[in-house]
CSV table of C-alpha atoms and ligand atoms in Angstrom, one decimal:
chain,number,residue,atom,x,y,z
A,26,MET,CA,20.3,6.3,40.0
A,27,PRO,CA,16.6,5.6,38.5
A,28,GLN,CA,15.9,7.5,35.5
A,29,SER,CA,13.1,10.7,35.8
A,30,PRO,CA,9.8,9.5,34.3
A,31,LEU,CA,9.9,12.7,31.6
A,32,ALA,CA,13.1,11.2,30.7
A,33,GLN,CA,12.0,7.6,29.5
A,34,ARG,CA,11.1,6.1,26.4
A,35,TYR,CA,10.6,3.6,24.0
A,36,THR,CA,12.8,1.1,23.1
A,37,ALA,CA,14.3,1.9,19.6
A,38,VAL,CA,12.7,-1.2,18.2
A,39,ALA,CA,9.5,-0.5,19.4
A,40,VAL,CA,9.7,3.2,18.0
A,41,ALA,CA,10.8,1.2,14.9
A,42,LEU,CA,8.1,-0.8,14.1
A,43,HIS,CA,5.6,1.6,15.9
A,44,TRP,CA,6.1,3.9,12.9
A,45,LEU,CA,6.7,1.3,10.0
A,46,VAL,CA,2.9,0.1,11.3
A,47,ALA,CA,1.9,3.4,11.2
A,48,VAL,CA,3.0,4.6,8.0
A,49,GLY,CA,1.4,1.1,6.5
A,50,ILE,CA,-1.6,1.5,8.2
A,51,ILE,CA,-2.0,5.1,7.4
A,52,TYR,CA,-1.3,4.3,3.4
A,53,ASN,CA,-3.7,1.6,3.1
A,54,LEU,CA,-6.4,4.0,4.8
A,55,PHE,CA,-5.7,6.8,2.4
A,56,GLU,CA,-5.5,4.6,-0.8
A,57,ALA,CA,-9.4,3.1,0.4
A,58,LEU,CA,-10.2,6.7,0.7
A,59,VAL,CA,-8.9,8.3,-2.2
A,60,VAL,CA,-8.1,5.3,-4.9
A,61,PHE,CA,-10.5,2.6,-4.3
A,62,ASP,CA,-14.1,2.7,-6.4
A,63,ASP,CA,-15.6,0.2,-8.7
A,64,ASN,CA,-12.7,0.1,-11.2
A,65,THR,CA,-10.0,0.4,-8.6
A,66,PRO,CA,-7.1,-0.7,-10.8
A,67,ARG,CA,-5.6,-4.6,-9.9
A,68,PRO,CA,-2.2,-3.4,-9.3
A,69,ALA,CA,-3.5,-0.7,-6.5
A,70,ILE,CA,-5.4,-3.3,-4.8
A,71,ASP,CA,-1.8,-5.7,-5.3
A,72,LEU,CA,0.3,-3.0,-3.0
A,73,HIS,CA,-3.3,-2.7,-0.8
A,74,LYS,CA,-2.7,-6.5,0.0
A,75,SER,CA,1.3,-6.5,0.4
A,76,ILE,CA,1.2,-3.8,2.7
A,77,GLY,CA,-1.5,-5.1,5.2
A,78,ILE,CA,0.3,-8.6,4.8
A,79,THR,CA,3.6,-6.5,5.8
A,80,VAL,CA,1.9,-5.1,8.7
A,81,ILE,CA,0.4,-8.3,10.0
A,82,GLY,CA,4.3,-9.9,10.2
A,83,LEU,CA,5.4,-6.0,11.6
A,84,VAL,CA,2.4,-6.5,14.5
A,85,VAL,CA,2.8,-10.0,15.1
A,86,LEU,CA,7.1,-8.5,16.2
A,87,ARG,CA,5.4,-5.8,17.9
A,88,ILE,CA,3.2,-7.6,20.1
A,89,LEU,CA,6.6,-10.1,20.9
A,90,TRP,CA,8.9,-7.1,21.8
A,91,LYS,CA,5.6,-5.5,24.0
A,92,ILE,CA,5.7,-8.5,26.0
A,93,GLY,CA,9.6,-8.4,27.0
A,94,HIS,CA,9.6,-4.8,27.2
A,95,PRO,CA,6.4,-3.1,27.9
A,96,GLY,CA,8.1,0.6,27.7
A,97,PRO,CA,7.8,3.8,30.2
A,98,LYS,CA,5.5,4.5,32.8
A,99,PRO,CA,2.6,6.6,31.3
A,100,LEU,CA,3.7,10.5,31.4
A,101,PRO,CA,3.8,12.0,34.9
A,102,GLY,CA,1.0,14.9,35.2
A,103,LEU,CA,-1.6,13.1,33.2
A,104,LYS,CA,-5.3,13.3,34.8
A,105,VAL,CA,-6.8,9.9,35.9
A,106,TRP,CA,-9.3,9.9,33.2
A,107,GLU,CA,-6.2,10.9,30.3
A,108,ARG,CA,-4.5,7.9,31.8
A,109,LYS,CA,-7.5,5.7,31.3
A,110,LEU,CA,-7.9,7.0,28.1
A,111,SER,CA,-5.0,6.6,26.2
A,112,VAL,CA,-4.4,3.1,28.0
A,113,SER,CA,-7.6,1.9,27.0
A,114,ALA,CA,-7.0,3.5,23.5
A,115,HIS,CA,-4.0,1.9,23.3
A,116,HIS,CA,-4.9,-1.7,24.1
A,117,LEU,CA,-8.0,-1.4,21.4
A,118,LEU,CA,-5.2,0.1,19.1
A,119,TYR,CA,-3.2,-3.1,19.4
A,120,LEU,CA,-6.1,-5.3,19.1
A,121,LEU,CA,-7.6,-3.6,15.9
A,122,MET,CA,-4.2,-3.3,14.0
A,123,ALA,CA,-4.7,-7.6,14.0
A,124,ILE,CA,-8.0,-7.7,13.3
A,125,VAL,CA,-8.4,-5.1,10.1
A,126,PRO,CA,-5.4,-7.0,8.3
A,127,LEU,CA,-6.2,-10.3,9.4
A,128,ALA,CA,-9.7,-9.6,8.0
A,129,GLY,CA,-8.3,-8.1,4.7
A,130,TRP,CA,-6.5,-11.7,4.4
A,131,LEU,CA,-9.2,-13.9,5.1
A,132,HIS,CA,-11.8,-11.8,2.6
A,133,ASP,CA,-9.1,-12.2,-0.1
A,134,SER,CA,-8.6,-15.8,1.0
A,135,ALA,CA,-12.1,-16.2,0.4
A,136,TRP,CA,-12.3,-14.7,-2.9
A,137,LYS,CA,-13.9,-17.0,-5.6
A,138,GLY,CA,-11.2,-15.6,-7.9
A,139,ALA,CA,-8.4,-16.3,-5.6
A,140,PRO,CA,-7.1,-19.5,-7.6
A,141,THR,CA,-6.8,-17.7,-10.7
A,142,HIS,CA,-5.1,-14.5,-9.3
A,143,PRO,CA,-1.9,-15.8,-7.2
A,144,LEU,CA,-0.9,-13.5,-4.1
A,145,VAL,CA,2.4,-12.0,-4.8
A,146,LEU,CA,4.2,-9.6,-2.7
A,147,PHE,CA,5.1,-6.4,-4.0
A,148,GLY,CA,5.2,-8.7,-7.4
A,149,VAL,CA,7.9,-10.8,-5.7
A,150,ILE,CA,7.4,-12.7,-3.0
A,151,PRO,CA,4.8,-15.9,-3.8
A,152,TRP,CA,2.4,-15.6,-0.6
A,153,PHE,CA,-0.5,-18.2,0.4
A,154,ARG,CA,-4.1,-17.7,1.2
A,155,MET,CA,-5.6,-18.8,4.4
A,156,PRO,CA,-6.8,-22.3,3.6
A,157,LEU,CA,-10.4,-22.4,5.1
A,158,PHE,CA,-12.6,-21.7,2.2
A,159,GLY,CA,-10.9,-24.4,-0.7
A,160,GLY,CA,-14.2,-27.0,0.1
A,161,LEU,CA,-16.8,-24.2,-0.6
A,162,ASN,CA,-18.7,-24.0,-3.9
A,163,ASP,CA,-18.5,-20.2,-5.8
A,164,ALA,CA,-21.9,-19.5,-3.2
A,165,GLY,CA,-20.1,-20.3,0.1
A,166,LYS,CA,-17.5,-18.5,-0.7
A,167,ASP,CA,-19.2,-15.2,-1.9
A,168,TRP,CA,-21.2,-15.1,1.3
A,169,TRP,CA,-17.7,-15.2,3.3
A,170,HIS,CA,-16.2,-12.9,0.8
A,171,GLU,CA,-19.1,-10.7,1.6
A,172,LYS,CA,-19.8,-10.9,5.4
A,173,LEU,CA,-15.4,-11.0,6.3
A,174,PHE,CA,-15.5,-7.7,3.8
A,175,ALA,CA,-17.6,-6.3,6.2
A,176,VAL,CA,-15.6,-6.7,9.1
A,177,HIS,CA,-12.7,-5.4,7.5
A,178,GLN,CA,-14.6,-2.1,6.5
A,179,TYR,CA,-16.1,-1.8,9.7
A,180,SER,CA,-13.0,-2.4,11.9
A,181,SER,CA,-10.7,-0.2,9.4
A,182,TRP,CA,-13.3,2.8,10.0
A,183,LEU,CA,-13.0,2.1,13.7
A,184,LEU,CA,-9.5,2.0,13.2
A,185,ALA,CA,-9.2,5.0,11.9
A,186,GLY,CA,-11.2,7.1,14.3
A,187,LEU,CA,-9.0,5.8,17.3
A,188,VAL,CA,-5.7,6.9,14.9
A,189,ALA,CA,-7.2,10.3,15.3
A,190,LEU,CA,-7.7,10.5,18.5
A,191,HIS,CA,-4.7,8.8,19.1
A,192,ILE,CA,-2.8,11.7,17.4
A,193,ALA,CA,-5.2,14.4,18.6
A,194,GLY,CA,-4.0,13.5,22.4
A,195,ALA,CA,-0.5,13.0,21.2
A,196,LEU,CA,-0.7,16.7,20.0
A,197,LYS,CA,-2.8,18.0,23.0
A,198,HIS,CA,-0.1,16.4,25.6
A,199,GLN,CA,2.7,18.1,23.2
A,200,LEU,CA,1.5,21.4,22.1
A,201,LEU,CA,-1.2,22.3,25.1
A,202,ASP,CA,0.2,20.5,28.3
A,203,HIS,CA,4.0,21.1,27.0
A,204,GLN,CA,4.5,17.2,28.2
A,205,PRO,CA,8.3,15.9,25.8
A,206,GLN,CA,5.4,13.5,24.3
A,207,PHE,CA,6.9,12.9,21.1
A,208,ARG,CA,10.9,12.5,22.2
A,209,ARG,CA,9.0,9.2,23.9
A,210,MET,CA,8.0,7.7,20.3
A,211,TRP,CA,11.4,8.7,18.6
A,212,PHE,CA,15.2,7.5,18.7
A,213,GLY,CA,17.5,9.0,21.2
A,214,LYS,CA,19.0,8.6,24.6
B,326,HEM,C1,-1.8,4.1,12.6
B,326,HEM,C2,-1.5,4.7,13.5
B,326,HEM,C3,-1.1,5.1,14.4
B,326,HEM,C4,-0.8,3.4,15.3
B,326,HEM,C5,-1.7,2.0,15.1
B,326,HEM,C6,-0.4,3.6,16.8
B,326,HEM,C7,-0.8,3.0,17.8
B,326,HEM,C8,0.2,3.1,18.9
B,326,HEM,C9,0.2,2.2,20.4
B,326,HEM,C10,-0.5,0.6,20.0
B,326,HEM,C11,0.9,3.3,21.0
B,326,HEM,C12,1.2,2.6,22.9
B,326,HEM,C13,2.5,2.2,22.6
B,326,HEM,C14,2.7,0.4,23.6
B,326,HEM,O1,2.4,1.0,24.6
B,326,HEM,O2,3.3,0.2,23.5
B,326,HEM,C15,1.3,4.5,20.6
B,326,HEM,C16,2.7,5.3,21.0
B,326,HEM,C17,2.1,6.4,20.8
B,326,HEM,N1,1.6,7.0,19.9
B,326,HEM,FE1,1.1,6.0,17.9
B,326,HEM,N2,0.2,4.7,16.5
B,326,HEM,C18,-0.4,5.6,15.5
B,326,HEM,C19,0.0,6.7,14.6
B,326,HEM,C20,0.6,7.5,15.4
B,326,HEM,C21,0.6,9.5,15.3
B,326,HEM,C22,0.7,9.4,13.8
B,326,HEM,C23,1.4,9.8,15.9
B,326,HEM,C24,1.8,11.2,16.0
B,326,HEM,C25,1.2,12.1,16.1
B,326,HEM,C26,1.7,8.7,17.2
B,326,HEM,C27,2.0,9.0,18.4
B,326,HEM,C28,2.4,8.4,19.2
B,326,HEM,C29,3.1,8.5,20.5
B,326,HEM,C30,3.7,9.9,20.8
B,326,HEM,C31,3.3,7.5,21.5
B,326,HEM,C32,3.8,7.1,22.8
B,326,HEM,C33,2.5,7.5,24.2
B,326,HEM,C34,3.2,7.2,25.0
B,326,HEM,O3,3.5,8.6,25.7
B,326,HEM,O4,2.8,6.4,26.1
B,326,HEM,N3,1.4,7.9,17.1
B,326,HEM,N4,0.8,4.5,19.4
B,327,HEM,C1,-3.0,-2.4,6.9
B,327,HEM,C2,-3.8,-2.9,7.3
B,327,HEM,C3,-5.0,-2.9,6.6
B,327,HEM,C4,-6.2,-1.7,6.4
B,327,HEM,C5,-5.9,-0.3,7.1
B,327,HEM,C6,-7.3,-1.7,4.8
B,327,HEM,C7,-8.2,-0.9,5.0
B,327,HEM,C8,-9.2,-0.8,4.1
B,327,HEM,C9,-10.5,-0.1,4.1
B,327,HEM,C10,-10.6,1.2,4.5
B,327,HEM,C11,-11.1,-0.4,2.8
B,327,HEM,C12,-12.2,0.3,1.9
B,327,HEM,C13,-13.4,-0.2,3.2
B,327,HEM,C14,-14.7,0.2,2.1
B,327,HEM,O1,-14.8,0.3,1.0
B,327,HEM,O2,-15.1,0.8,2.4
B,327,HEM,C15,-10.1,-2.0,2.5
B,327,HEM,C16,-10.9,-3.0,1.1
B,327,HEM,C17,-9.8,-3.8,0.8
B,327,HEM,N1,-8.9,-4.6,1.4
B,327,HEM,FE1,-8.0,-3.6,2.8
B,327,HEM,N2,-7.1,-3.0,4.7
B,327,HEM,C18,-5.7,-3.2,5.0
B,327,HEM,C19,-5.3,-4.6,4.9
B,327,HEM,C20,-5.6,-5.5,3.9
B,327,HEM,C21,-5.4,-6.7,3.4
B,327,HEM,C22,-4.1,-7.8,4.7
B,327,HEM,C23,-5.9,-7.3,2.3
B,327,HEM,C24,-5.6,-8.3,1.8
B,327,HEM,C25,-4.5,-9.3,1.7
B,327,HEM,C26,-7.0,-6.6,2.1
B,327,HEM,C27,-7.5,-6.6,1.3
B,327,HEM,C28,-8.6,-5.7,0.5
B,327,HEM,C29,-9.6,-5.7,-0.2
B,327,HEM,C30,-9.5,-7.2,-1.4
B,327,HEM,C31,-10.2,-4.4,-0.4
B,327,HEM,C32,-11.2,-4.1,-1.3
B,327,HEM,C33,-10.4,-3.3,-2.4
B,327,HEM,C34,-11.5,-3.2,-3.3
B,327,HEM,O3,-12.1,-4.1,-4.1
B,327,HEM,O4,-12.1,-1.8,-3.7
B,327,HEM,N3,-6.6,-5.2,3.1
B,327,HEM,N4,-9.4,-2.2,3.3
């Protein structure tokens, strides 16, 4: 017998990836808001980079998983505008989840200090910079470093706004519309 749309959920893999990516992104946004200033300690920036690069890997897995497992149909009872807004917001979230950390990694790869500051994920796994800027002089690297920081910065704050909208939408469906919204993105049968 086909399952009622109210009982449908995302797969356990999609749920695990959703929450791991969410924790990584929210931690990095929070750290940027409360810790980063003109004298941010190096270990705090290194942790930010390690989490961000881990997020890139998880987002790649998430997109590949999504291709094979599209997930449940939208909740029944949504108004047409709510369904359109939520589908568009999810697409934009996928796009920004990839652009934000990739722009951060590119920004870091263009840093003229990169050759003397190796990237070591969580202080354990040696990692590489994108091999795109090695042939440039310091002025060329500075130019790209600055421009890519602007992309990283603006896309991050756009992502933060969209995540706030996403959380507000989920809370509305769960608490005001009394739909089983959170259960869809959690483990269980
Ligand atoms: C950085 C943080 C977050 C990002 C980037 C994010 C991203 C996404 C994306 C892209 C989807 C669509 C999944 C798909 O169709 O494959 C989704 C679904 C969902 N998210 Fe988030 N999310 C985040 C945080 C949260 C938080 C904090 C909550 C809870 C308050 C939440 C609750 C949900 C729920 C309930 C769904 C299922 C929506 C449905 O019924 O289809 N998310 N999320
Ligand atoms: C989860 C993904 C990420 C998020 C949400 C994120 C978010 C942010 C935000 C909001 C800022 C502060 C922007 C501002 O000052 O207005 C920032 C700064 C920065 N990010 Fe990211 N980032 C992520 C991934 C990365 C990655 C992968 C790298 C590099 C490998 C990176 C490197 C940096 C650097 C070097 C700064 C400047 C830190 C400073 O000097 O104060 N980020 N990031």
